[in-house]
Tab-separated table of C-alpha atoms in Angstrom:
chain	number	residue	atom	x	y	z
G	5	PRO	CA	-41.732	23.391	25.421
G	6	VAL	CA	-42.487	20.079	23.694
G	7	ARG	CA	-40.946	18.091	26.527
G	8	ASN	CA	-42.925	20.125	29.045
G	9	LEU	CA	-46.162	19.565	27.144
G	10	LEU	CA	-45.467	15.848	26.934
G	11	ASP	CA	-44.774	15.791	30.677
G	12	THR	CA	-48.285	17.086	31.430
G	13	GLY	CA	-49.562	13.603	30.599
G	14	LEU	CA	-52.383	15.119	28.545
G	15	PRO	CA	-53.001	13.178	25.301
G	16	PHE	CA	-52.273	16.040	22.948
G	17	SER	CA	-51.611	15.375	19.280
G	18	TYR	CA	-48.516	17.098	17.903
G	19	ALA	CA	-48.310	18.751	14.482
G	20	ILE	CA	-44.714	18.996	13.294
G	21	LEU	CA	-43.363	21.167	10.488
G	22	PRO	CA	-41.070	19.164	8.196
G	23	PHE	CA	-37.493	20.005	7.237
G	24	LYS	CA	-36.680	21.944	10.428
G	25	ASP	CA	-33.518	21.315	12.441
G	26	ALA	CA	-35.500	19.776	15.319
G	27	SER	CA	-38.299	18.132	13.320
G	28	LYS	CA	-37.063	14.562	13.635
G	29	GLU	CA	-36.101	15.003	17.284
G	30	VAL	CA	-39.573	16.288	18.136
G	31	LEU	CA	-41.151	13.428	16.188
G	32	GLN	CA	-39.137	10.918	18.175
G	33	LEU	CA	-40.051	12.554	21.483
G	34	VAL	CA	-43.739	12.408	20.570
G	35	LYS	CA	-43.591	8.803	19.423
G	36	ASP	CA	-41.616	7.750	22.507
G	37	LYS	CA	-44.467	9.086	24.655
G	38	GLY	CA	-47.045	7.229	22.582
G	39	ARG	CA	-48.701	10.426	21.351
G	40	THR	CA	-50.217	11.112	17.945
G	41	ALA	CA	-47.937	12.895	15.469
G	42	LEU	CA	-49.158	14.849	12.458
G	43	LEU	CA	-47.414	16.459	9.516
G	44	ASP	CA	-47.917	20.228	9.648
G	45	LEU	CA	-48.100	20.681	5.873
G	46	PRO	CA	-47.265	24.193	4.574
G	47	LEU	CA	-49.976	25.361	2.177
G	48	GLU	CA	-50.364	28.683	0.386
G	49	PRO	CA	-52.017	31.532	2.339
G	50	ASN	CA	-54.034	34.308	0.716
G	51	ASP	CA	-51.269	36.836	1.330
G	52	PRO	CA	-47.970	35.722	-0.263
G	53	SER	CA	-46.061	37.836	2.240
G	54	ASP	CA	-47.307	35.522	5.013
G	55	ILE	CA	-45.441	32.522	3.601
G	56	THR	CA	-42.768	31.454	6.080
G	57	GLU	CA	-41.680	28.131	4.585
G	58	ASP	CA	-40.666	29.491	1.183
G	59	ARG	CA	-39.954	26.628	-1.240
G	60	LYS	CA	-41.497	24.093	1.116
G	61	THR	CA	-44.981	25.615	0.706
G	62	ILE	CA	-47.464	24.022	-1.694
G	63	LEU	CA	-48.899	26.646	-4.060
G	64	THR	CA	-52.179	26.633	-5.986
G	65	SER	CA	-50.204	27.324	-9.171
G	66	MET	CA	-48.465	23.943	-8.937
G	67	SER	CA	-49.458	20.979	-11.054
G	68	GLU	CA	-50.951	17.839	-9.505
G	69	PRO	CA	-47.648	15.903	-9.837
G	70	GLN	CA	-45.764	18.785	-8.209
G	71	VAL	CA	-48.192	18.896	-5.290
G	72	GLN	CA	-48.076	15.138	-4.824
G	73	THR	CA	-44.275	15.133	-4.909
G	74	MET	CA	-44.129	17.803	-2.220
G	75	VAL	CA	-46.638	16.031	0.026
G	76	ASN	CA	-44.762	12.753	-0.339
G	77	SER	CA	-41.459	14.489	0.381
G	78	ALA	CA	-42.827	16.096	3.543
G	79	LEU	CA	-44.267	12.777	4.732
G	80	ALA	CA	-40.966	11.021	4.059
G	81	ALA	CA	-39.229	13.609	6.234
G	82	LEU	CA	-41.460	12.629	9.176
G	83	PRO	CA	-41.891	8.852	8.963
G	84	GLY	CA	-44.642	7.420	11.117
G	85	VAL	CA	-47.010	10.402	11.317
G	86	GLU	CA	-50.647	9.350	11.540
G	87	GLY	CA	-52.251	12.363	9.910
G	88	VAL	CA	-51.841	15.735	8.253
G	89	ILE	CA	-52.946	19.245	9.176
G	90	ASN	CA	-52.586	22.377	7.085
G	91	TYR	CA	-50.044	24.989	8.120
G	92	GLN	CA	-51.404	28.338	6.885
G	93	GLY	CA	-53.264	27.471	3.660
G	94	SER	CA	-56.104	29.993	3.563
G	95	LYS	CA	-55.799	30.080	-0.238
G	96	ALA	CA	-54.852	26.453	-0.890
G	97	THR	CA	-57.567	24.871	1.280
G	98	ALA	CA	-60.165	26.817	-0.697
G	99	ASP	CA	-58.780	25.573	-4.028
G	100	GLN	CA	-60.410	22.334	-5.138
G	101	ARG	CA	-57.671	21.159	-7.484
G	102	THR	CA	-54.947	21.686	-4.924
G	103	MET	CA	-56.828	19.959	-2.127
G	104	THR	CA	-57.800	17.039	-4.346
G	105	SER	CA	-54.105	16.559	-5.132
G	106	VAL	CA	-53.074	16.804	-1.473
G	107	LEU	CA	-55.833	14.533	-0.221
G	108	GLY	CA	-55.100	11.967	-2.896
G	109	VAL	CA	-51.748	11.320	-1.236
G	110	VAL	CA	-53.346	11.372	2.225
G	111	LYS	CA	-55.769	8.663	1.132
G	112	GLU	CA	-53.038	6.611	-0.533
G	113	LYS	CA	-51.052	6.654	2.737
G	114	ASN	CA	-54.134	5.797	4.848
G	115	LEU	CA	-53.820	8.975	6.898
G	116	PHE	CA	-56.381	11.446	8.221
G	117	PHE	CA	-56.595	15.211	7.669
G	118	ILE	CA	-57.386	17.997	10.112
G	119	ASP	CA	-58.601	21.301	8.698
G	120	GLY	CA	-56.813	24.077	10.546
G	121	ALA	CA	-59.722	26.328	9.549
G	122	THR	CA	-57.591	29.144	8.176
G	123	SER	CA	-60.343	29.952	5.648
G	124	ALA	CA	-64.120	30.092	5.887
G	125	ARG	CA	-64.109	28.883	2.274
G	126	SER	CA	-62.106	25.743	3.044
G	127	LEU	CA	-63.019	22.662	1.012
G	128	VAL	CA	-61.168	20.202	3.243
G	129	LEU	CA	-64.183	18.481	4.781
G	130	GLN	CA	-66.071	18.471	1.486
G	131	GLU	CA	-63.237	16.932	-0.514
G	132	SER	CA	-62.125	14.510	2.208
G	133	GLY	CA	-65.709	13.295	2.428
G	134	LYS	CA	-65.744	12.534	-1.294
G	135	LEU	CA	-62.567	10.495	-0.907
G	136	GLU	CA	-63.765	8.837	2.327
G	137	ILE	CA	-60.787	10.176	4.255
G	138	PRO	CA	-61.206	10.526	8.040
G	139	ALA	CA	-61.189	14.247	8.782
G	140	GLY	CA	-61.947	16.873	11.387
G	141	LYS	CA	-61.936	20.642	11.750
G	142	SER	CA	-60.464	22.930	14.367
G	143	SER	CA	-62.881	25.285	16.116
G	144	LEU	CA	-60.425	27.450	18.028
G	145	TYR	CA	-56.790	28.503	17.856
G	146	LEU	CA	-54.805	29.152	21.014
G	147	GLY	CA	-51.563	30.899	20.280
G	148	ASN	CA	-51.921	34.627	19.922
G	149	ARG	CA	-51.878	35.364	23.650
G	150	ASP	CA	-49.043	36.977	25.565
G	151	SER	CA	-49.929	36.229	29.196
G	152	LEU	CA	-51.042	33.306	31.315
G	153	ASP	CA	-54.239	35.088	32.306
G	154	SER	CA	-55.297	35.683	28.709
G	155	PHE	CA	-54.313	32.145	27.754
G	156	TYR	CA	-56.490	30.889	30.582
G	157	GLU	CA	-59.412	32.837	29.104
G	158	ASP	CA	-58.933	30.924	25.853
G	159	LEU	CA	-58.867	27.613	27.712
G	160	VAL	CA	-62.156	28.487	29.390
G	161	GLU	CA	-63.621	29.343	25.974
G	162	ALA	CA	-62.463	25.983	24.597
G	163	ALA	CA	-64.007	24.176	27.571
G	164	GLY	CA	-67.253	26.062	26.959
G	165	LEU	CA	-67.330	24.914	23.332
G	166	ALA	CA	-66.764	21.320	24.418
G	167	ASP	CA	-69.621	21.613	26.915
G	168	ARG	CA	-71.937	23.118	24.318
G	169	TYR	CA	-71.256	20.808	21.398
G	170	GLY	CA	-70.042	17.658	23.132
G	171	TYR	CA	-66.518	17.918	21.775
G	172	VAL	CA	-64.141	20.411	20.244
G	173	ILE	CA	-60.882	20.238	18.310
G	174	VAL	CA	-58.529	23.016	19.374
G	175	ILE	CA	-55.184	23.990	17.876
G	176	CYS	CA	-52.569	25.370	20.224
G	177	HIS	CA	-49.142	26.732	19.345
G	178	GLY	CA	-46.630	24.689	21.316
G	179	GLY	CA	-44.486	27.498	22.654
G	180	PRO	CA	-43.198	28.179	26.178
G	181	LEU	CA	-46.335	30.090	27.238
G	182	ALA	CA	-48.593	27.241	26.158
G	183	ALA	CA	-46.443	24.717	27.993
G	184	ARG	CA	-46.662	26.787	31.192
G	185	ALA	CA	-50.410	27.279	30.814
G	186	TRP	CA	-51.216	23.621	30.281
G	187	THR	CA	-48.917	22.644	33.137
G	188	LEU	CA	-50.775	25.051	35.438
G	189	TYR	CA	-54.344	24.637	34.233
G	190	GLY	CA	-54.609	21.213	32.598
G	191	LYS	CA	-55.540	19.435	35.809
G	192	GLU	CA	-58.098	22.112	36.665
G	193	LEU	CA	-59.840	21.596	33.328
G	194	GLN	CA	-59.893	17.846	33.845
G	195	GLU	CA	-61.386	18.261	37.304
G	196	SER	CA	-64.088	20.473	35.802
G	197	GLY	CA	-65.292	17.458	33.811
G	198	ILE	CA	-63.435	18.021	30.534
G	199	THR	CA	-61.978	14.855	29.025
G	200	PHE	CA	-58.879	15.192	26.860
G	201	VAL	CA	-58.552	12.748	23.964
G	202	PRO	CA	-56.233	12.316	20.966
G	203	VAL	CA	-57.552	14.009	17.845
G	204	THR	CA	-57.992	10.549	16.324
G	205	ASP	CA	-60.987	10.094	18.638
G	206	LEU	CA	-62.730	13.094	17.074
G	207	ILE	CA	-62.435	12.479	13.344
G	208	ASN	CA	-64.989	10.843	11.091
């Protein structure tokens, strides 16, 4: 799916979970195509049963040094990423101490942060603003669909948001369905007047 998405020629930015068997291979594929790579940083969700990355997930109960060590370790596993986005994190992004610890490392490494908007109470933009870290926020998630037709409906919604507000940051799960959908419909969206840009063009 990643190769197929890269072959669309669309300037997507790719968020990569660390410590997976294919993490480094995907990172290299993305960098070889000149695309923007981000660390998909596992952060604690509200429901502990939702945690999928086990010991790799940053918890709100951790101390500042523990959080910083984990962020640095994840970044070291994916050398050359340009930014960070939260994976899950509905609880952690709403916790000031945790986010201050995470963003401290982001600032030190001169990276940017994208809020995956997993919580309406997220403090990402507030805290990144205090630290003068370039940041942005997702407005829509594409990934819970099970057919091309329904995926297309989401793409139309995303295009509508871009038309209404001038731009939109959208997160899309990079699975086989998404790769097929973007291959089929990406050109159509471009011809409708939508301009695709790397997420780095939309942060401030």
